[in-house]
Short mmCIF file of C-alpha atoms in Angstrom, two decimals:
data_model
loop_
_atom_site.label_atom_id
_atom_site.label_comp_id
_atom_site.label_asym_id
_atom_site.label_seq_id
_atom_site.Cartn_x
_atom_site.Cartn_y
_atom_site.Cartn_z
CA ALA A 86 0.00 0.00 0.00
CA GLN A 87 1.13 3.52 -0.75
CA LYS A 88 1.25 5.94 2.13
CA ILE A 89 2.37 9.49 2.81
CA THR A 90 2.83 10.79 6.36
CA GLN A 91 3.12 14.38 7.48
CA THR A 92 3.45 14.40 11.25
CA GLN A 93 3.37 18.17 11.83
CA PRO A 94 -0.21 19.47 11.73
CA GLY A 95 1.01 23.01 12.43
CA MET A 96 4.31 24.84 12.37
CA PHE A 97 5.43 28.36 13.22
CA VAL A 98 8.51 30.13 11.90
CA GLN A 99 9.94 33.58 12.35
CA GLU A 100 10.13 35.70 9.23
CA LYS A 101 13.49 35.34 7.42
CA GLU A 102 14.26 32.06 9.20
CA ALA A 103 14.43 28.66 7.50
CA VAL A 104 11.87 25.94 8.21
CA THR A 105 11.69 22.22 7.45
CA LEU A 106 8.41 20.45 6.82
CA ASP A 107 8.58 16.70 7.28
CA CYS A 108 7.29 14.03 4.93
CA THR A 109 7.80 10.28 4.93
CA TYR A 110 6.45 7.86 2.40
CA ASP A 111 6.02 4.17 1.87
CA THR A 112 5.95 2.37 -1.46
CA SER A 113 7.21 -0.87 -2.90
CA ASP A 114 7.62 0.67 -6.36
CA PRO A 115 11.32 1.43 -7.06
CA SER A 116 10.39 4.29 -9.38
CA TYR A 117 8.32 7.17 -8.09
CA GLY A 118 8.03 10.92 -7.97
CA LEU A 119 7.76 13.11 -4.91
CA PHE A 120 5.99 16.47 -5.00
CA TRP A 121 5.25 19.37 -2.70
CA TYR A 122 2.28 21.69 -3.06
CA LYS A 123 1.32 24.91 -1.32
CA GLN A 124 -2.31 25.79 -0.62
CA PRO A 125 -2.91 29.37 0.50
CA SER A 126 -6.17 30.38 2.15
CA SER A 127 -7.60 31.05 -1.32
CA GLY A 128 -7.69 27.27 -1.82
CA GLU A 129 -5.68 26.87 -4.99
CA MET A 130 -3.03 24.13 -4.98
CA ILE A 131 0.31 25.46 -6.21
CA PHE A 132 3.04 23.07 -7.35
CA LEU A 133 6.38 23.85 -5.68
CA ILE A 134 8.96 21.17 -6.34
CA TYR A 135 9.54 17.68 -7.75
CA GLN A 136 12.05 14.94 -6.91
CA GLY A 137 12.44 11.72 -8.87
CA SER A 138 13.39 8.56 -6.99
CA TYR A 139 16.44 8.06 -9.20
CA ASP A 140 17.62 11.65 -9.05
CA GLN A 141 21.06 11.87 -7.47
CA GLN A 142 20.81 15.50 -6.47
CA ASN A 143 18.27 17.07 -4.15
CA ALA A 144 15.81 19.24 -6.04
CA THR A 145 15.86 23.00 -5.56
CA GLU A 146 13.51 25.72 -6.80
CA GLY A 147 14.37 29.17 -5.60
CA ARG A 148 13.85 29.27 -1.83
CA TYR A 149 12.49 25.72 -1.82
CA SER A 150 14.65 22.64 -1.58
CA LEU A 151 13.75 19.02 -1.07
CA ASN A 152 15.88 17.04 1.37
CA PHE A 153 15.57 13.57 -0.17
CA GLN A 154 16.79 10.65 1.94
CA LYS A 155 15.87 7.57 -0.02
CA ALA A 156 16.96 4.99 2.53
CA ARG A 157 14.84 6.66 5.19
CA LYS A 158 11.99 7.22 2.74
CA SER A 159 11.79 10.86 3.63
CA ALA A 160 11.28 13.91 1.44
CA ASN A 161 11.35 16.97 3.65
CA LEU A 162 10.68 20.44 2.25
CA VAL A 163 13.04 23.20 3.33
CA ILE A 164 11.94 26.80 2.90
CA SER A 165 14.73 29.28 3.34
CA ALA A 166 14.32 32.93 4.35
CA SER A 167 10.62 32.59 5.20
CA GLN A 168 8.27 35.33 4.06
CA LEU A 169 4.82 36.27 5.34
CA GLY A 170 3.38 35.03 2.04
CA ASP A 171 4.65 31.53 2.83
CA SER A 172 1.87 31.13 5.42
CA ALA A 173 -0.26 28.33 3.95
CA MET A 174 -1.00 24.61 4.03
CA TYR A 175 1.73 22.45 2.54
CA PHE A 176 1.07 19.00 1.11
CA CYS A 177 3.53 16.28 0.27
CA ALA A 178 2.55 13.81 -2.47
CA MET A 179 3.99 10.69 -4.02
CA SER A 180 3.30 9.20 -7.44
CA PRO A 181 4.57 5.68 -8.07
CA ALA A 182 5.53 5.07 -11.67
CA ASN A 183 3.16 2.17 -12.20
CA THR A 184 0.01 4.04 -11.19
CA GLY A 185 -0.49 6.18 -14.27
CA ASN A 186 0.31 9.46 -12.57
CA GLN A 187 -1.96 8.77 -9.61
CA PHE A 188 -0.94 10.85 -6.59
CA TYR A 189 -1.08 9.97 -2.90
CA PHE A 190 -1.26 13.00 -0.63
CA GLY A 191 -0.34 13.53 3.00
CA THR A 192 -2.68 15.27 5.42
CA GLY A 193 -0.77 18.53 5.21
CA THR A 194 1.13 20.92 7.47
CA SER A 195 -0.16 24.39 8.25
CA LEU A 196 2.73 26.86 8.28
CA THR A 197 2.43 30.26 9.91
CA VAL A 198 5.16 32.83 9.40
CA ILE A 199 5.44 35.26 12.30
CA PRO A 200 6.61 38.83 11.60
CA ASP B 167 -0.25 29.74 -19.12
CA VAL B 168 -1.54 26.51 -17.64
CA LYS B 169 -5.21 26.65 -16.81
CA VAL B 170 -7.68 24.38 -15.07
CA THR B 171 -11.10 25.86 -14.46
CA GLN B 172 -14.03 24.61 -12.42
CA SER B 173 -17.60 25.63 -13.06
CA SER B 174 -18.35 27.04 -9.60
CA ARG B 175 -16.36 28.23 -6.59
CA TYR B 176 -19.28 27.78 -4.21
CA LEU B 177 -22.36 25.58 -4.54
CA VAL B 178 -25.26 24.89 -2.21
CA LYS B 179 -27.53 21.94 -2.95
CA ARG B 180 -30.27 20.05 -1.17
CA THR B 181 -30.12 16.43 -0.07
CA GLY B 182 -31.19 14.14 -2.89
CA GLU B 183 -30.39 16.56 -5.70
CA LYS B 184 -28.25 15.51 -8.66
CA VAL B 185 -25.12 17.65 -8.74
CA PHE B 186 -22.75 18.24 -11.64
CA LEU B 187 -19.24 19.62 -11.11
CA GLU B 188 -17.45 20.56 -14.31
CA CYS B 189 -13.74 20.82 -14.91
CA VAL B 190 -12.01 22.07 -18.05
CA GLN B 191 -8.30 22.18 -18.84
CA ASP B 192 -6.64 23.90 -21.77
CA MET B 193 -3.29 22.11 -21.71
CA ASP B 194 -4.20 19.09 -23.85
CA HIS B 195 -3.47 16.84 -20.87
CA GLU B 196 -4.33 13.17 -21.09
CA ASN B 197 -4.92 12.64 -17.36
CA MET B 198 -7.62 14.25 -15.28
CA PHE B 199 -8.50 13.73 -11.61
CA TRP B 200 -11.20 14.54 -9.08
CA TYR B 201 -10.35 14.85 -5.38
CA ARG B 202 -12.22 15.84 -2.30
CA GLN B 203 -10.46 17.66 0.50
CA ASP B 204 -11.58 17.53 4.11
CA PRO B 205 -9.80 19.00 7.15
CA GLY B 206 -7.31 16.57 8.65
CA LEU B 207 -7.73 14.07 5.80
CA GLY B 208 -5.77 15.73 3.03
CA LEU B 209 -6.81 15.10 -0.57
CA ARG B 210 -8.54 11.85 -1.41
CA LEU B 211 -8.91 10.64 -4.96
CA ILE B 212 -12.45 10.01 -6.14
CA TYR B 213 -12.00 9.15 -9.83
CA PHE B 214 -9.47 9.68 -12.56
CA SER B 215 -9.29 9.34 -16.30
CA TYR B 216 -6.42 8.55 -18.66
CA ASP B 217 -8.25 9.31 -21.84
CA VAL B 218 -11.56 10.23 -23.35
CA LYS B 219 -14.35 7.89 -22.26
CA MET B 220 -12.00 6.10 -19.85
CA LYS B 221 -12.36 6.25 -16.08
CA GLU B 222 -10.84 4.56 -13.06
CA LYS B 223 -12.04 4.46 -9.48
CA GLY B 224 -9.92 6.14 -6.88
CA ASP B 225 -9.98 5.59 -3.13
CA ILE B 226 -13.49 6.91 -2.41
CA PRO B 227 -15.74 6.47 -5.49
CA GLU B 228 -18.93 5.56 -3.62
CA GLY B 229 -21.73 7.99 -4.28
CA TYR B 230 -19.98 9.56 -7.28
CA SER B 231 -19.71 8.99 -11.00
CA VAL B 232 -17.74 10.75 -13.73
CA SER B 233 -17.93 11.51 -17.41
CA ARG B 234 -15.24 12.35 -19.91
CA GLU B 235 -16.70 12.85 -23.37
CA LYS B 236 -14.03 15.30 -24.52
CA LYS B 237 -10.34 15.40 -23.70
CA GLU B 238 -10.49 18.80 -22.06
CA ARG B 239 -13.54 18.21 -19.88
CA PHE B 240 -14.02 15.94 -16.87
CA SER B 241 -17.30 16.01 -14.97
CA LEU B 242 -18.02 14.74 -11.47
CA ILE B 243 -21.60 13.72 -10.76
CA LEU B 244 -23.26 13.24 -7.41
CA GLU B 245 -26.30 11.16 -8.32
CA SER B 246 -28.15 11.91 -5.08
CA ALA B 247 -26.33 14.40 -2.91
CA SER B 248 -26.03 13.67 0.79
CA THR B 249 -24.83 15.84 3.67
CA ASN B 250 -21.66 13.78 4.06
CA GLN B 251 -20.64 14.93 0.58
CA THR B 252 -20.27 18.48 1.83
CA SER B 253 -16.63 19.16 1.03
CA MET B 254 -14.11 20.99 -1.13
CA TYR B 255 -13.78 19.36 -4.56
CA LEU B 256 -10.60 19.81 -6.53
CA CYS B 257 -10.00 18.91 -10.16
CA ALA B 258 -6.51 18.37 -11.57
CA SER B 259 -4.86 17.43 -14.83
CA SER B 260 -1.44 16.20 -15.88
CA SER B 261 0.43 15.12 -18.97
CA THR B 262 1.82 11.68 -19.73
CA GLY B 263 5.48 11.05 -20.33
CA PRO B 264 8.61 9.20 -19.19
CA ARG B 265 7.92 10.17 -15.60
CA ASN B 266 4.89 11.12 -13.55
CA TYR B 267 4.40 14.83 -13.97
CA GLU B 268 3.01 17.40 -11.59
CA GLN B 269 -0.71 17.78 -11.49
CA TYR B 270 -2.22 21.19 -12.15
CA PHE B 271 -5.21 22.05 -10.02
CA GLY B 272 -8.30 24.12 -10.50
CA PRO B 273 -9.46 26.66 -7.88
CA GLY B 274 -11.81 24.18 -6.22
CA THR B 275 -15.55 24.02 -5.63
CA ARG B 276 -16.81 24.26 -2.09
CA LEU B 277 -20.00 22.22 -2.04
CA THR B 278 -22.50 22.41 0.78
CA VAL B 279 -25.34 19.89 0.90
CA THR B 280 -28.18 20.85 3.24
#
């Protein structure tokens, strides 16, 4: 069975500080993709970053980086230099290669950036 | 620019009504998905489609059906709405290729069944 776990229902971070949002996953498929999405209060899901299971390097997109530890089955999102606009729900998702692009989502982490 | 649109942002229906939620994407994507999102449960897949006239059940298909007559349009149907179907409904689409690509989401429809 495929499973995504986000153990932090809520997180707080001071503006300009870095924050790590945790995500662990479970799959028996050797090939899979890992994704992070941001959902502001407006409700729209915004794609942030992708990591392939065979990628050697950790993915980075601007202030976002994905700390991929394959042996531990973790895919933590690191946001550097937090901004007030980063306050949102963050969802981790996994897509095993043999599922036709089907995604499995975690329950999300609510991040609040404090001025 | 990538675009997924949903027919309504907010919808209020009565118990027993037939409800149609429409989703349209303009990216020529093969794959389309319907999710519902509830607090503390994340996003749960209801149905998805790989191609026109094709559909696959997701994790929670009971009480729902779908229709995909054209590539760009994927409809979610609640045959007889019930109060436990009050939720946020999100549509998404993605392309097909050598890897699984990110899904692009619509703005969501917040459905209330009274």
